[in-house]
Coordinates of C-alpha atoms in Angstrom, one line a residue:
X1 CA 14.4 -3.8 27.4
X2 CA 11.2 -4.3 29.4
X3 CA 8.0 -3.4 27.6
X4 CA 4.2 -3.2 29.3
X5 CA 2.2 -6.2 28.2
X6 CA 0.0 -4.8 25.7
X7 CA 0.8 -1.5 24.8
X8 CA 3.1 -1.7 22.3
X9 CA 1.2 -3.7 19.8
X10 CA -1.9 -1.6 20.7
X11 CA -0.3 1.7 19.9
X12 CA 1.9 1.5 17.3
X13 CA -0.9 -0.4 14.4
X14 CA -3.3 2.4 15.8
X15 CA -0.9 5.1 14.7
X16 CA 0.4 2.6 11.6
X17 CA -3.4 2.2 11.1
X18 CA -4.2 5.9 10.4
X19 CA -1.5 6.7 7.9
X20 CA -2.4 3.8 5.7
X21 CA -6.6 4.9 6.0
X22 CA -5.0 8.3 4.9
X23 CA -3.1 6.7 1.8
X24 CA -6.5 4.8 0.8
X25 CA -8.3 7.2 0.8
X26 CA -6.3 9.1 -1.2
X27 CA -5.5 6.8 -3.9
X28 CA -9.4 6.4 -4.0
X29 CA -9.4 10.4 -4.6
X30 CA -7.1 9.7 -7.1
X31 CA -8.7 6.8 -9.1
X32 CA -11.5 9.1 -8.8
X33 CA -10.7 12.1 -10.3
X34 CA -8.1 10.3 -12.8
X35 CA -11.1 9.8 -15.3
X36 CA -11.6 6.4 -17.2
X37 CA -9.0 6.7 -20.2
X38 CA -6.2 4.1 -20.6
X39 CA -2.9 5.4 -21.3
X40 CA -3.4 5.1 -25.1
X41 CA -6.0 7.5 -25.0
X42 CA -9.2 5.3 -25.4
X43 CA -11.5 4.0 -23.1
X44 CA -11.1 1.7 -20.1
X45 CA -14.1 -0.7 -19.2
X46 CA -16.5 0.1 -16.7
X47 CA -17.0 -2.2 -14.0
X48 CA -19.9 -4.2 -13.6
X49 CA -22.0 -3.5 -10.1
X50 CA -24.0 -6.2 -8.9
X51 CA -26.6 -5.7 -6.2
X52 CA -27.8 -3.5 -3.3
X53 CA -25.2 -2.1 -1.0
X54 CA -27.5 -3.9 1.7
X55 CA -26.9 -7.3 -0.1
X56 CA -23.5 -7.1 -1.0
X57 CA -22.5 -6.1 2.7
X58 CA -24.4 -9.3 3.7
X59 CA -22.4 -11.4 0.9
X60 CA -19.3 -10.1 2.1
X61 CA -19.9 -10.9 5.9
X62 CA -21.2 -14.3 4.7
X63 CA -18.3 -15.0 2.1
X64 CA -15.8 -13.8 5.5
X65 CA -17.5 -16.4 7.6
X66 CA -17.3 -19.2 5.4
X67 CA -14.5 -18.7 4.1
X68 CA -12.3 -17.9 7.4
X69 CA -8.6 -18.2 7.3
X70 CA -7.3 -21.6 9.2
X71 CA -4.0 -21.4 9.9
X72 CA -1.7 -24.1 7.9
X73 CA -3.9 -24.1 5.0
X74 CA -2.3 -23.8 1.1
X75 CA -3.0 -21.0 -0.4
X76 CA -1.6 -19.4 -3.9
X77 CA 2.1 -18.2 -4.2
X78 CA 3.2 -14.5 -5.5
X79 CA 5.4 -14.1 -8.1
X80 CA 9.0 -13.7 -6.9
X81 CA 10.7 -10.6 -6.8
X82 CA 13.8 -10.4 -5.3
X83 CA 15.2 -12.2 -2.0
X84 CA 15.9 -10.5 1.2
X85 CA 17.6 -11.5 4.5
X86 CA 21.4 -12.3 2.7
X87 CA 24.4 -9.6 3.3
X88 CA 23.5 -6.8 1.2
X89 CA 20.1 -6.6 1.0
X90 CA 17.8 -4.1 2.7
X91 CA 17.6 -6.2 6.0
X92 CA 19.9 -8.9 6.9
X93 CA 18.2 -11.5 8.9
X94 CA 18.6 -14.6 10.4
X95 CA 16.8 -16.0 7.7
X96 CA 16.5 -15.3 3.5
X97 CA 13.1 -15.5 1.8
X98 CA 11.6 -14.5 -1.7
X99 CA 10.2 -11.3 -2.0
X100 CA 6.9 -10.5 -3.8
X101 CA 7.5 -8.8 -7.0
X102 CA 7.1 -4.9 -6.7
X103 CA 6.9 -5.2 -2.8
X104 CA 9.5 -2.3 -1.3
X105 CA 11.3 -3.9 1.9
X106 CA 13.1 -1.1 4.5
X107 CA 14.9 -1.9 7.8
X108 CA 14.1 -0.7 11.1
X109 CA 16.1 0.8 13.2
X110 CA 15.3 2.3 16.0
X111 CA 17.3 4.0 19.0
X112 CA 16.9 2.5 22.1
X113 CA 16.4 5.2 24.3
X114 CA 13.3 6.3 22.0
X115 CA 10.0 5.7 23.3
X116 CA 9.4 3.7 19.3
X117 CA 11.4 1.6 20.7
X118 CA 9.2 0.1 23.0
X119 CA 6.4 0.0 20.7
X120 CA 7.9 -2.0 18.2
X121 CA 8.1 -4.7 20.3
X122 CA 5.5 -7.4 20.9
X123 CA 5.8 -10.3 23.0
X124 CA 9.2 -11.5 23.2
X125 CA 10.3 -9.9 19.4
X126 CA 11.4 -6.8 18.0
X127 CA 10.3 -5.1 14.5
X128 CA 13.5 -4.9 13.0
X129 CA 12.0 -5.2 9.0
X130 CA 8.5 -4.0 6.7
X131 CA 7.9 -4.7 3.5
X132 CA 5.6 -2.4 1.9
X133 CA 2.4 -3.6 -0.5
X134 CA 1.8 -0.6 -2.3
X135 CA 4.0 -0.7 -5.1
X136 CA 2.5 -3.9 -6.3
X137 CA -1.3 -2.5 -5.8
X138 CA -2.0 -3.5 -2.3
X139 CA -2.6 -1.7 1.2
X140 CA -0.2 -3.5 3.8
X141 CA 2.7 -4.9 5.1
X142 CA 4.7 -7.8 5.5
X143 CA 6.5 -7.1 8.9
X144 CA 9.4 -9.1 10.3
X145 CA 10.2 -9.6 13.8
X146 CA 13.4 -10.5 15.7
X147 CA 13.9 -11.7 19.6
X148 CA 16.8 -12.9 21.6
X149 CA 18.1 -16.6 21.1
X150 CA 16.0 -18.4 24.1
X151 CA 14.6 -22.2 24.5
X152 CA 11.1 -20.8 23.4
X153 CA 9.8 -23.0 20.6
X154 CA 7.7 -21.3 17.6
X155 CA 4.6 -21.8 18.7
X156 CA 5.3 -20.1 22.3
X157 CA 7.1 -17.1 20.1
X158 CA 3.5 -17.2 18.6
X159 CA 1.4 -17.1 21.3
X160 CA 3.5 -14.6 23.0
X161 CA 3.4 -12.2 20.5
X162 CA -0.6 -12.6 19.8
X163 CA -1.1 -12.2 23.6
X164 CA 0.6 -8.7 23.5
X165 CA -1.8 -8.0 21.2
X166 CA -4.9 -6.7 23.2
X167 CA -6.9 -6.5 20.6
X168 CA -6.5 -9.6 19.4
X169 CA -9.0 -13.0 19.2
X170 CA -9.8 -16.2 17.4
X171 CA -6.0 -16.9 17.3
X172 CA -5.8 -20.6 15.6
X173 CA -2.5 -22.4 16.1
X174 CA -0.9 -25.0 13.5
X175 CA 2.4 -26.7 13.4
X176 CA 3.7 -26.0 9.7
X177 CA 6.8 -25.6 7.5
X178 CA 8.8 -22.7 6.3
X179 CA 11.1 -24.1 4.1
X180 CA 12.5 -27.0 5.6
X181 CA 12.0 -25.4 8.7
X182 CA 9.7 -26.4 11.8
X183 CA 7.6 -23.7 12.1
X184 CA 4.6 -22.3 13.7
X185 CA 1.2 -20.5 11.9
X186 CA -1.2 -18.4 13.6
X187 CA -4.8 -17.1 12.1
X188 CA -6.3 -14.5 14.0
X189 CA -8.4 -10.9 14.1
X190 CA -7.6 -7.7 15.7
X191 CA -10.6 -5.4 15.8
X192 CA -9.4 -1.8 14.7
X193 CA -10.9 1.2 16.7
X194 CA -10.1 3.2 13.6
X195 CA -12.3 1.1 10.5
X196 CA -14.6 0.2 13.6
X197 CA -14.4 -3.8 12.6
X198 CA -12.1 -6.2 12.7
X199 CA -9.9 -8.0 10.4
X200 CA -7.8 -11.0 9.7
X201 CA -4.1 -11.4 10.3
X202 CA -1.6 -13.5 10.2
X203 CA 2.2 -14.6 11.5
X204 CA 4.4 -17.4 11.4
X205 CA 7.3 -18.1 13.6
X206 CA 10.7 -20.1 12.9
X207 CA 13.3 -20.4 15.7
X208 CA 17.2 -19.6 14.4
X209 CA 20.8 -19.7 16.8
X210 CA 20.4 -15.9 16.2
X211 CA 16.4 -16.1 18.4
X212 CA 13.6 -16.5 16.9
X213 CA 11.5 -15.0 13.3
X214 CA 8.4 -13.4 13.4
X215 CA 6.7 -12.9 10.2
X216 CA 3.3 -11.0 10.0
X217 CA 1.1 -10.0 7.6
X218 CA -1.5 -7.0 8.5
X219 CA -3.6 -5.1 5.9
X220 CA -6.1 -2.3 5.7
X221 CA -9.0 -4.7 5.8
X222 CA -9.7 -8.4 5.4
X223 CA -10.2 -7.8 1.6
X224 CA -6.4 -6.4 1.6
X225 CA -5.1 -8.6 3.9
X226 CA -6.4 -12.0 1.7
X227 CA -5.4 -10.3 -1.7
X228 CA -1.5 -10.3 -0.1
X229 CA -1.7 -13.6 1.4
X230 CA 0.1 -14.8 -1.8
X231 CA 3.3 -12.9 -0.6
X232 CA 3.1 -14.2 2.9
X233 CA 3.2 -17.8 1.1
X234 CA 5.9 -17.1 -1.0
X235 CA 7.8 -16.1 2.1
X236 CA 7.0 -18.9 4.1
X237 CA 7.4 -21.7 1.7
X238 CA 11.5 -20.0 0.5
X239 CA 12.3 -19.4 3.5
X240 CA 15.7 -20.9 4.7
X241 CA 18.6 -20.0 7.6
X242 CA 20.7 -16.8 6.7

C-alpha cells in the first residue's frame, strides 16, 4: 500500500486529537459538578493553589524547558498489569510486553480498501494496536506499530516514521535497549493545531523476522504525556520476541 508522505500522521492524531479534547473536557465537567465528598460521605481535601495564573504558566514553560525529555534517559516504571503480544491476548505481536495496570489494549484492524487505512500508516509501519490511558486516570495512548520485514535497522524505522510526521521537530535519537533487544529511542514535539501548542512524544523501535515494532506514546498535553511515561518504560524494559 502506498501512502502520501505526510498525510497520514497529520490527519489521523488531528481527528484522534479532538475526541480525546472532547473526553477532557468532559471529565473536567464531571469532576466539576461531582461536588467534593468522598465515597464515605465526608469530606475530600481541597487542593492547595499556589500563585498567579501568570506565574504558574511561566513555571510550567520553565519546568518544560529544563526539564526536556532526552531520549534514552531512565525514567520510573508502572506497575504491571497484564502482558500483551502472546497468542490470546488482545493483539498478537511480534513482540510481548508488560502492560500498565488498568491500561485497556484493542487491536486494529482495518480494511484495506478503506481510506483509514492509509492513515494509520506512518513511515514504513502500520497501527495495528492502542492501548488506552483512561482507565488508569490518564489522557492517552500507547500505540503500536507494525511494517514489513526489510533490512531497515531501528533507528531508520525511527526516523522514517518521525519524518511522516509533518508536524513534528526536535526529534533526539539514542541507541537503547528493550529488553535484550537493540533498539532505537526517539524524543520529539508535534505542535497540535487543535491545543494551539506543542507537546512531547515519544517512540521506540525494535526490528523482529516478522518487520519491525513501533511503539509510541502520545498524550493530550506534555503534562499527560510525562505522567504515562512510566507505562512506556514498563513496556520497553519487558519487552521480548513473540
Amino acid at each position: 500500500m502506498t501512502m502520501t508522505r505526510g498525510t497520514g500522521r497529520g490527519r489521523v492524531p488531528a481527528a484522534l486529537a479532538a475526541v480525546t479534547a472532547a473526553v477532557a473536557m468532559t471529565l473536567a465537567g464531571c469532576s466539576s459538578s461531582a461536588g467534593t465528598g468522598t465515597e464515605d460521605g465526608g469530606s475530600a481535601p481541597v487542593p492547595a493553589v499556589s500563585g498567579s495564573a501568570p506565574a504558574k504558566a511561566a513555571e510550567k514553560a520553565g519546568a518544560e524547558k529544563a526539564g526536556a525529555d532526552k531520549a534514552g534517559t531512565e525514567a520510573a516504571v508502572a506497575a504491571k498489569g497484564g502482558r500483551l503480544g502472546g497468542a490470546g491476548s488482545a493483539c498478537e505481536l511480534p513482540v510481548t510486553f508488560d502492560l500498565a495496570a488498568r491500561w485497556k489494549p484493542k487491536a486494529i484492524e482495518l480494511e484495506p480498501d478503506s481510506i483509514l487505512a492509509d492513515l494509520a500508516e506512518q513511515g514504513t509501519v502500520k497501527m495495528v494496536c492502542e492501548i488506552d490511558a483512561k482507565p488508569a486516570g490518564n489522557i492517552g495512548f500507547l500505540r503500536v506499530w507494525q511494517g514489513e520485514a526489510s533490512e531497515d535497522d531501528p533507528q531508520a524505522v525511527l526516523k522514517a516514521f518521525v519524518a511522516d510526521d509533518p508536524n513534528a521537530s526536535e526529534a533526539a535519537y539514542a541507541q537503547v535497549k528493550a529488553g535484550a533487544l537493540a533498539a532505537a529511542e526517539v524524543g520529539y514535539t508535534v505542535h497540535s493545531e487543535l491545543m494551539d501548542e506543542s507537546k512531547k512524544e515519544r517512540a521506540f523501535a525494535v526490528t523482529t523476522p516478522d518487520g519491525p515494532v513501533v511503539v509510541h506514546l502520545g498524550g493530550l498535553d506534555s503534562d499527560e504525556h510525562t505522567a504515562m511515561l512510566p507505562a512506556f518504560e514498563l513496556a520497553k524494559k519487558s519487552l521480548t520476541l513473540g
